[in-house]
CSV table of C-alpha atoms and ligand atoms in Angstrom, one decimal:
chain,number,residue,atom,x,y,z
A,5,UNK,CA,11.5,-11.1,-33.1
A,6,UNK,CA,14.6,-8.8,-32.2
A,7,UNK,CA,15.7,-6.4,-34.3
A,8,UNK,CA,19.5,-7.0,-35.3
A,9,UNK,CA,21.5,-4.3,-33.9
A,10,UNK,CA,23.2,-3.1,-36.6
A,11,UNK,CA,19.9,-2.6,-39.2
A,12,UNK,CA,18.4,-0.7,-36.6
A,13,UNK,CA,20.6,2.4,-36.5
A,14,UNK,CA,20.6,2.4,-40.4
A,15,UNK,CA,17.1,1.8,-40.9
A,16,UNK,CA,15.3,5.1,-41.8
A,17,UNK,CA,12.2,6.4,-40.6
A,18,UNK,CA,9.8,5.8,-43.8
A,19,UNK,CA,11.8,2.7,-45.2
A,20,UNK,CA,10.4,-1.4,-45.1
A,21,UNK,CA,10.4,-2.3,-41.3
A,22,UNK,CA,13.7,-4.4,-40.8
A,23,UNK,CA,10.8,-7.3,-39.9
A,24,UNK,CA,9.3,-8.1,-43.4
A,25,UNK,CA,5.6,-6.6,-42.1
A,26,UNK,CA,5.3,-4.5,-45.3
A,27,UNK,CA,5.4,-1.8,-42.6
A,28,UNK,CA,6.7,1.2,-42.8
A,29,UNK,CA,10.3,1.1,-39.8
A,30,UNK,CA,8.1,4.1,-38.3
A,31,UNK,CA,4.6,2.6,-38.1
A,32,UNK,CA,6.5,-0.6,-36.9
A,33,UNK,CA,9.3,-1.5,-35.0
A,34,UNK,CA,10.8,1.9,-34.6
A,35,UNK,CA,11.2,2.3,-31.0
A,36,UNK,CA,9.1,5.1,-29.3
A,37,UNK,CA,12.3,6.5,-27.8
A,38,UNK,CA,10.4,10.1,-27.2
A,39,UNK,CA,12.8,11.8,-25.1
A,40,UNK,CA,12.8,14.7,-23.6
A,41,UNK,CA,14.4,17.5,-25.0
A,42,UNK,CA,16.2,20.5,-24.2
A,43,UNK,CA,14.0,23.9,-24.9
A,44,UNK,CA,14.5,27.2,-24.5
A,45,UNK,CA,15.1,29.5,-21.4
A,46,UNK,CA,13.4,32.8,-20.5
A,47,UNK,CA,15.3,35.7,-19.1
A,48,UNK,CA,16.2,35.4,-15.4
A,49,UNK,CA,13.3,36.1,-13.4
A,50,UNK,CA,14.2,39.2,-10.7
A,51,UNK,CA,13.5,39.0,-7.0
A,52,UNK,CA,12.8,42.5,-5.2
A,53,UNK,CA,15.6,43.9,-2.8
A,54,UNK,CA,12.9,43.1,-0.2
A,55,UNK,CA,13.9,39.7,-0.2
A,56,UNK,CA,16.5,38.8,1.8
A,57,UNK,CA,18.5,36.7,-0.3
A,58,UNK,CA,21.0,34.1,0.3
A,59,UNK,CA,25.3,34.7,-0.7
A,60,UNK,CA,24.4,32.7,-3.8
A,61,UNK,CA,22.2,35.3,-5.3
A,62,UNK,CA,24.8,37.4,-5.8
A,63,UNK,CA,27.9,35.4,-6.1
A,64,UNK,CA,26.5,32.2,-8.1
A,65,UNK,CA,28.1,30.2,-5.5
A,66,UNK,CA,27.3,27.9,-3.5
A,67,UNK,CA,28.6,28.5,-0.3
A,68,UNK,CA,29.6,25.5,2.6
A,69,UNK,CA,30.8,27.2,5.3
A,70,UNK,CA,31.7,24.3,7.4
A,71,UNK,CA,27.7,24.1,9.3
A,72,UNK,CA,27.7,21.9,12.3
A,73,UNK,CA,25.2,18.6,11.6
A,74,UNK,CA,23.1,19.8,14.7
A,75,UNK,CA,21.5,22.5,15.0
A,76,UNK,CA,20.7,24.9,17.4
A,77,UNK,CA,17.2,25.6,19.0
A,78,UNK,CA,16.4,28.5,17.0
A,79,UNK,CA,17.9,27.3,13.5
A,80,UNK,CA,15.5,24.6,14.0
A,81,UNK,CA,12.8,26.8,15.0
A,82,UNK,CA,13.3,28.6,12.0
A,83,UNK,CA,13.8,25.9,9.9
A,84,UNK,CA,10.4,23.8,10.8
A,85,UNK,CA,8.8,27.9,9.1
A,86,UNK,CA,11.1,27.6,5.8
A,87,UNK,CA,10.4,23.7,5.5
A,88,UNK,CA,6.5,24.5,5.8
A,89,UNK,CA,6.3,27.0,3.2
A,90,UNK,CA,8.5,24.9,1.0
A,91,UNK,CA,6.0,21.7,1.5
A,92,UNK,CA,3.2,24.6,1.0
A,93,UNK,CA,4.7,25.9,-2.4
A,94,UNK,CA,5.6,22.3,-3.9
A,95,UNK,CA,2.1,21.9,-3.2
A,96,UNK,CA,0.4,24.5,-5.1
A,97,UNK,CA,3.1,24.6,-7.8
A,98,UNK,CA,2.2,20.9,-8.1
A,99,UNK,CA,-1.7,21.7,-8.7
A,100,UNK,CA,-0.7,23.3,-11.6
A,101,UNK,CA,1.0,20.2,-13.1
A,102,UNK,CA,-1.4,19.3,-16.2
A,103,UNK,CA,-1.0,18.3,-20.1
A,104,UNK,CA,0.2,21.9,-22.3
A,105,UNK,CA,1.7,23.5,-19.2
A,106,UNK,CA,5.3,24.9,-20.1
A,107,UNK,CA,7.8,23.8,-17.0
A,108,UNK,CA,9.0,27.1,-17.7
A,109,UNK,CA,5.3,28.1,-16.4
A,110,UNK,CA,5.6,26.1,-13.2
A,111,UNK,CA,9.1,27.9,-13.0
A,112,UNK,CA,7.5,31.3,-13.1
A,113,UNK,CA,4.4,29.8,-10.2
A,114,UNK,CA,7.5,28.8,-7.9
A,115,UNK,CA,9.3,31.8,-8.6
A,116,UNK,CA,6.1,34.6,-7.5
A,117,UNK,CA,4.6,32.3,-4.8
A,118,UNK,CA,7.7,32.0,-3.2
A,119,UNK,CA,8.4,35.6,-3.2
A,120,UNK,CA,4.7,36.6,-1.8
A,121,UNK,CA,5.6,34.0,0.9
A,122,UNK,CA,8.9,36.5,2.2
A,123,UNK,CA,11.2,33.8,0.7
A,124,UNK,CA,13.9,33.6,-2.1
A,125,UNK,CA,13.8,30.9,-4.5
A,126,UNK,CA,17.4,28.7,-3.3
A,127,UNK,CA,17.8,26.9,-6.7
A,128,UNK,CA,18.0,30.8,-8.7
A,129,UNK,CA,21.6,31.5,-9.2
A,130,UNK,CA,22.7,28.4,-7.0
A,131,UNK,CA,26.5,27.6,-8.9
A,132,UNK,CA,24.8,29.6,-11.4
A,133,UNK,CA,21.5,27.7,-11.9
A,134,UNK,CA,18.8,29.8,-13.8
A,135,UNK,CA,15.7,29.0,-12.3
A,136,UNK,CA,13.6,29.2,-9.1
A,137,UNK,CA,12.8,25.4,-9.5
A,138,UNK,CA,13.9,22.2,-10.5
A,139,UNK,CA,11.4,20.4,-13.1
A,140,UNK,CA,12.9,16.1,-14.5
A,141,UNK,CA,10.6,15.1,-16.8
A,142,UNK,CA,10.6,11.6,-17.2
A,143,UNK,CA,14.1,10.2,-17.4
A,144,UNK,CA,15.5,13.1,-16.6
A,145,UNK,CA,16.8,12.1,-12.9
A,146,UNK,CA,17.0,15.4,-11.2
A,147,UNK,CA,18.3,19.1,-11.9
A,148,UNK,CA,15.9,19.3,-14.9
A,149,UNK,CA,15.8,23.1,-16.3
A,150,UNK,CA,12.4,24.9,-16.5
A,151,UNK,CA,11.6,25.7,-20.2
A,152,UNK,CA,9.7,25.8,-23.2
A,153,UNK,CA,8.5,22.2,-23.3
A,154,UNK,CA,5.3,21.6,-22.9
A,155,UNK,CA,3.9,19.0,-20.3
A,156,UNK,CA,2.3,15.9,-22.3
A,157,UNK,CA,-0.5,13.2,-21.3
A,158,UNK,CA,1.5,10.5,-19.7
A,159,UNK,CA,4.6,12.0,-18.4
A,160,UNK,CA,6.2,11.9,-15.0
A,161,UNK,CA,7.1,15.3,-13.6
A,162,UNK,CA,9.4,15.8,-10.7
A,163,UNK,CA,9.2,19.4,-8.9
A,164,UNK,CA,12.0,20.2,-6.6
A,165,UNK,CA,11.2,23.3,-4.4
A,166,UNK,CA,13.7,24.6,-2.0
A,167,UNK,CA,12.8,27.8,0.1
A,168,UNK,CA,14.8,30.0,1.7
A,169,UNK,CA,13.7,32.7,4.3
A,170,UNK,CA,14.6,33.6,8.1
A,171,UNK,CA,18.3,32.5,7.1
A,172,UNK,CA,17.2,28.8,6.5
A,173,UNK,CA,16.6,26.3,3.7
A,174,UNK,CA,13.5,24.3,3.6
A,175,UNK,CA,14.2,21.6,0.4
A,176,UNK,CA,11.3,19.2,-0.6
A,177,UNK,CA,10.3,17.7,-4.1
A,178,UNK,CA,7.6,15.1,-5.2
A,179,UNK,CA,6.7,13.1,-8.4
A,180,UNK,CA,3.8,14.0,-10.0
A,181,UNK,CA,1.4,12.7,-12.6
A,182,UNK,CA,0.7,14.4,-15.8
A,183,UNK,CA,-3.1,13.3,-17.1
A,184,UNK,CA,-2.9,9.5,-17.6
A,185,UNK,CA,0.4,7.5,-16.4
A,186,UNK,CA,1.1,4.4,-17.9
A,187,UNK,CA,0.7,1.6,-14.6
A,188,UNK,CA,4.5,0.8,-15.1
A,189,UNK,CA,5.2,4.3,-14.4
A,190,UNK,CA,2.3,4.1,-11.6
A,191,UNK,CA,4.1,1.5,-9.7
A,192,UNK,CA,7.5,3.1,-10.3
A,193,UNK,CA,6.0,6.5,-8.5
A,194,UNK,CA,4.6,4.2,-5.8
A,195,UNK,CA,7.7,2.4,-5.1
A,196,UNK,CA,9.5,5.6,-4.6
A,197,UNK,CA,7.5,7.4,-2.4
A,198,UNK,CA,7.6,4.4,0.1
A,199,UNK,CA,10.8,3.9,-0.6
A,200,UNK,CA,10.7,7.9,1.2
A,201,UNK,CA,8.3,6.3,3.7
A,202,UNK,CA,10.4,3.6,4.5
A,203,UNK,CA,13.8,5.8,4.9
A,204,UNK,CA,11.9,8.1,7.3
A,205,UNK,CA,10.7,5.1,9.6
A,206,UNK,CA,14.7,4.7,10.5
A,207,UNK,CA,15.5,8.0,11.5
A,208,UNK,CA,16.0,8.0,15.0
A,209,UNK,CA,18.8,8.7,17.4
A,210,UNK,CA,21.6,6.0,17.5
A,211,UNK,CA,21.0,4.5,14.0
A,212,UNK,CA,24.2,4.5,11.6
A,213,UNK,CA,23.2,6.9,8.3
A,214,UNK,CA,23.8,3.6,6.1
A,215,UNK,CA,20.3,2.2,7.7
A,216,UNK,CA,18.8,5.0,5.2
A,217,UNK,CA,19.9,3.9,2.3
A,218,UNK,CA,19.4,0.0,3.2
A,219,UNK,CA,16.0,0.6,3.7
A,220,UNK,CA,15.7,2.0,0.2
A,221,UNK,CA,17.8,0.0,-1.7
A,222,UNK,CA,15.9,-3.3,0.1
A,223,UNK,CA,12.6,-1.8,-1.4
A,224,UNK,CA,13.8,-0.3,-4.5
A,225,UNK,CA,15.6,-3.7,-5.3
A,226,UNK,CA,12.9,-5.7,-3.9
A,227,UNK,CA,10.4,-4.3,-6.6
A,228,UNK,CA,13.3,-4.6,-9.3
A,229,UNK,CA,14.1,-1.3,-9.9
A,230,UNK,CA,17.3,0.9,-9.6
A,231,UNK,CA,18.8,3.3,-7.2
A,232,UNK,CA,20.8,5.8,-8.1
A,233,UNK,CA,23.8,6.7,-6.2
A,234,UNK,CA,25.5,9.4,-7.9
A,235,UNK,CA,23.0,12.2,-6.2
A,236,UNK,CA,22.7,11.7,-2.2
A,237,UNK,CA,20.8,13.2,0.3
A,238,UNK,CA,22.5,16.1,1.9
A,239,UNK,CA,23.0,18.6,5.5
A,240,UNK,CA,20.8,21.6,5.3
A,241,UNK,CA,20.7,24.5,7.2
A,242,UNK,CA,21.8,28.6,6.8
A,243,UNK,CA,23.6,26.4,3.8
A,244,UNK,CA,21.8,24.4,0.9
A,245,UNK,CA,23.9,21.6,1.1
A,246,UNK,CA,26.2,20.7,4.2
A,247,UNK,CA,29.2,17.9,3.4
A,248,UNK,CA,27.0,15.6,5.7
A,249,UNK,CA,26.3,13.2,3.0
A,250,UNK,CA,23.0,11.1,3.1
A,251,UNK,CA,23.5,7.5,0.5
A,252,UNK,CA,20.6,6.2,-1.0
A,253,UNK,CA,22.2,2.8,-1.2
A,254,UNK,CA,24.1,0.6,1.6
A,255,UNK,CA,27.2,2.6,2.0
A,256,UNK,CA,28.9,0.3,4.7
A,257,UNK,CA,31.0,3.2,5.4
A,258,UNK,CA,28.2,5.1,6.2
A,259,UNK,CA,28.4,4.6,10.0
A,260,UNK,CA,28.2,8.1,11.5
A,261,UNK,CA,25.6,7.7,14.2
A,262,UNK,CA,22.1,9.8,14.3
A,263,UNK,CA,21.6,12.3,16.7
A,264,UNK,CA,18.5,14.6,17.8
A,265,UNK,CA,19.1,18.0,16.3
A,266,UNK,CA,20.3,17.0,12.8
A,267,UNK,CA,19.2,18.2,10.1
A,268,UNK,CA,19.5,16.6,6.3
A,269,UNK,CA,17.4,15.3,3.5
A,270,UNK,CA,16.4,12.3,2.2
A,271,UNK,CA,15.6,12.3,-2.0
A,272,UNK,CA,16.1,8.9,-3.5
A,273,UNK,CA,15.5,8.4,-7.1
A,274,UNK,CA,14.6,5.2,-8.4
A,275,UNK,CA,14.9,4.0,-11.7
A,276,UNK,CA,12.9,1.5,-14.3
A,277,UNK,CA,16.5,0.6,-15.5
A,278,UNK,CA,19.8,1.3,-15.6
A,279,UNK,CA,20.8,3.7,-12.3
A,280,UNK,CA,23.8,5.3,-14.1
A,281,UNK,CA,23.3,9.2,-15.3
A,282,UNK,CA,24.7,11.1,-17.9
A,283,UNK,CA,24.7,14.8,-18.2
A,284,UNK,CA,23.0,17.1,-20.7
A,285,UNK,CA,25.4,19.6,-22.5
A,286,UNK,CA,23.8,21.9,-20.3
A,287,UNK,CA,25.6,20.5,-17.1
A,288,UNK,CA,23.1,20.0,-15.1
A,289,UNK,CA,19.9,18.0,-16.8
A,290,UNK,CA,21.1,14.2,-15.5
A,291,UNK,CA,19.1,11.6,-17.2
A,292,UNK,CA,18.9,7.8,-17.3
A,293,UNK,CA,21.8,6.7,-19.3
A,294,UNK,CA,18.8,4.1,-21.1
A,295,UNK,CA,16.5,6.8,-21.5
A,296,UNK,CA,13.9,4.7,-18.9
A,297,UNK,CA,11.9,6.6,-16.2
A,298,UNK,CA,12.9,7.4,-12.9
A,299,UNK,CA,11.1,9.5,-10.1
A,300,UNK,CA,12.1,10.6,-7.0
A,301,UNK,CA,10.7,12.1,-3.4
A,302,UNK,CA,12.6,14.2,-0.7
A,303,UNK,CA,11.9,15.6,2.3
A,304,UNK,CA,13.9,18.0,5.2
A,305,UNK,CA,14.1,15.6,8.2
A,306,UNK,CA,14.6,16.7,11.9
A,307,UNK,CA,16.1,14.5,14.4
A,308,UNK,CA,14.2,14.4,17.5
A,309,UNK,CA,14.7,12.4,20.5
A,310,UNK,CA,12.1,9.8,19.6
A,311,UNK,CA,12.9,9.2,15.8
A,312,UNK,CA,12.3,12.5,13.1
A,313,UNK,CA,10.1,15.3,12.3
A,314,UNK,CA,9.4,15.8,8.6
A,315,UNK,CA,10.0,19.9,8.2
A,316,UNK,CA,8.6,19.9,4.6
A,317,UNK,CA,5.3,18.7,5.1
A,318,UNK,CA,2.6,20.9,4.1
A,319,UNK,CA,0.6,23.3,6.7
A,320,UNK,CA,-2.4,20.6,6.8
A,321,UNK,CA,0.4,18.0,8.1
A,322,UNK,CA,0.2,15.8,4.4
A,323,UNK,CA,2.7,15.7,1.6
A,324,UNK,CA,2.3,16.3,-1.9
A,325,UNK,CA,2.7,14.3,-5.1
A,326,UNK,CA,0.9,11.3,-6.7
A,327,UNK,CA,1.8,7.4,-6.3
A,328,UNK,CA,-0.4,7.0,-3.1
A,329,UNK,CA,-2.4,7.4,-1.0
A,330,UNK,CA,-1.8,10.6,1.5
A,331,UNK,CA,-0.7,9.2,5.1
A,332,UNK,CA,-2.3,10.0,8.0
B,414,LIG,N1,16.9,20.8,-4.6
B,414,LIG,C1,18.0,20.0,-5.1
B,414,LIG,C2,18.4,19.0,-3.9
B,414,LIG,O1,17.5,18.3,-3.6
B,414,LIG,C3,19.2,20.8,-5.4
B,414,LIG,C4,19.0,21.7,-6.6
B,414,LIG,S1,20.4,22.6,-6.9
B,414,LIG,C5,19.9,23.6,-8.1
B,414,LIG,O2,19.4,19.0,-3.4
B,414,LIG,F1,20.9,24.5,-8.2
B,414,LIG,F2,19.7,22.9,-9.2
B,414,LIG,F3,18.9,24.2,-7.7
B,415,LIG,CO1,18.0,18.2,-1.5
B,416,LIG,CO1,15.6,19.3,-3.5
C-alpha cells in the first residue's frame, strides 16, 4: 500500500496510521527518516607554534597559488612522508570509530595524533573550517562537521584526514562501520571502495583523466547506485587543492593526458539514491538531497612511469576502512 502524498505530511505522530491498521502513524507507516543532525561545536582546538603551519591557519584561506601538476623530485619525496602519516592517522582515528563516540571525539584524536606526528591538521581553518577532520555520517556526502552527536549502532562514518607537514599535503579518507551495518549499506561500502580500486588500476602515463571517472561511474552504475559529481577529485601538493580537477563521472572533456610526476586524489562518493547534494545552513555539511546513504574513499595518487603509487597508504603498505577485504 502507498501512502497518499498529501496525508502523509499532515498525519501526526500519535494519530490512526493513514493505512486503517488501528496503528498508531508512529508505530506504523511513519517513515524511519532518522537523519542526521546538526550538534554543537567545541571551541577551536589550538596547535603549538611548533607546528609549522600552512597560510591557511592564519588567513582562513585557502590558497592556489597556481602549483604545476607535476612535481618535482623532492615535493614528491616529501609528499610519499605526509601521505604516510595521513594513511597512518586515518587509521588509528578510524579504530576509535564505535557506537556512543562523539565525532567531535574523533575530531579531538585527529587533532592530537596529528600534532605528536610534527604535522598540522589541513582541514582546521581551511576557508574557515573549524575542525581538524572531516566526519559524514550517513547521508551526509562529505565536509561533515565534528560534533556533539553521538555515533549509533548501524551508521556509516566517513573520516577524511588530510596531513600537512614538510610543506606538503597528504589527503586520504575511508568509510567505516559503526557496530552492525545493515547489508544494503554493506554493499554500498563495498561498491565504493572498488569503485577506489578500480580508479587506481587506470592511472598510468598516457591515459586521458576521464578514464578515472569511467571506471567508476561503469562500477557505481553497474551495481545501481549513484555518483556524485558536484565534489571531484583534486591536484595536491604545497596546496590542498590545485585547479587540476579529477571527475568521478565520464567528463568527455576530461582529456588532459597523465603523466609520471602528477600528483591528485581520487575520492568518489557513491550514493543509494539520488547523487544530487544539498547544503546544511552551516555551508559546508552536503547531504543526499533523499536523505539515502552514501560513502566514499580517497586516496593521494602518484604518477609513476609504470602506472601510480598510492601516497596515503598506511606504514604496513594496507588501507583503512571497512567494505572489504584488505588488498595485498
Ligand atoms: N579532505 C577534503 C578533500 O578530500 C577537503 C576538506 S576541506 C575542509 O578534498 F575544509 F573541509 F577540510
Ligand atoms: Co581530497
Ligand atoms: Co580528503
Amino acid at each position: 500500500m502507498t501512502a497518499p502524498l498529501t496525508a502523509l505530511s499532515k498525519v501526526k505522530p500519535n494519530d490512526p496510521c493513514w493505512c486503517g491498521s488501528g496503528l498508531k502513524f508512529k508505530r506504523c507507516h511513519k517513515p524511519t527518516t532518522d537523519r542526521v543532525g546538526a550538534g554543537t561545536l567545541t571551541p577551536r582546538r589550538p596547535v603549538p607554534d611548533s607546528i609549522a603551519s600552512p597560510p591557511w591557519a592564519a588567513t582562513g584561506q585557502g590558497s592556489n597559488r597556481g602549483e604545476s601538476d607535476v612535481k618535482s623530485a623532492d615535493v614528491i619525496d616529501r609528499m610519499r612522508r605526509t601521505g604516510r602519516l595521513a594513511g597512518d592517522v586515518l587509521a588509528q582515528v578510524g579504530a576509535a570509530v564505535a557506537p556512543g563516540v562523539t565525532t567531535d571525539e574523533l575530531d579531538a584524536l585527529c587533532h592530537q595524533i596529528t600534532l605528536d606526528a610534527g604535522a598540522y591538521p589541513s582541514p582546521l581553518n581551511y576557508n574557515g573550517y573549524k575542525k581538524s577532520l572531516c566526519t559524514s555520517v550517513n547521508e551526509v556526502i562529505c565536509h561533515g562537521i565534528p560534533d556533539s552527536r553521538a555515533l549509533r549502532d548501524g551508521d556509516i562514518v566517513n573520516l577524511d584526514v588530510t596531513c600537512f607537514r614538510e610543506g606538503v599535503n597528504g589527503d586520504t579518507n575511508a568509510t567505516f562501520f559503526v557496530g552492525s551495518v545493515d547489508p544494503e549499506s554493506q554493499r554500498l561500502v563495498r561498491v565504493t571502495r572498488e569503485c577506489l580500486e578500480l580508479a587506481i588500476a587506470q592511472v598510468r602515463p598516457g591515459q586521458p583523466i576521464n578514464v578515472i571517472g569511467r571506471a567508476i561511474q561503469d562500477h557505481a552504475e553497474g551495481s545501481g547506485l549513484g555518483v556524485v559529481r558536484s565534489f571531484i577529485g583534486h591536484g595536491i601538493g604545497e596546496t590542498f587543492h590545485t585547479d587540476l580537477a579529477i571527475p568521478h563521472y565520464f567528463d568527455p572533456r576530461a582529456v588532459k593526458k597523465l603523466v609520471p610526476g602528477m600528483v591528485f586524489t581520487i575520492e568518489p562518493m557513491i550514493t543509494v539514491g539520488d547523487w544530487r547534494h544539498r547544503l546544511w545552513d552551516d555551508d559546508w555539511t552536503a547531504s543526499t538531497v533523499d536523505n539515502k546513504r552514501t560513502a566514499q574513499f580517497e586516496h593521494t595518487l602518484l604518477v609513476t612511469d609504470g602506472g601510480c603509487d598510492i601516497l596515503t597508504l598506511r606504514a604496513d603498505g594496507h588501507w583503512s576502512g571497512d567494505g572489504a577485504p584488505i588488498p595485498g
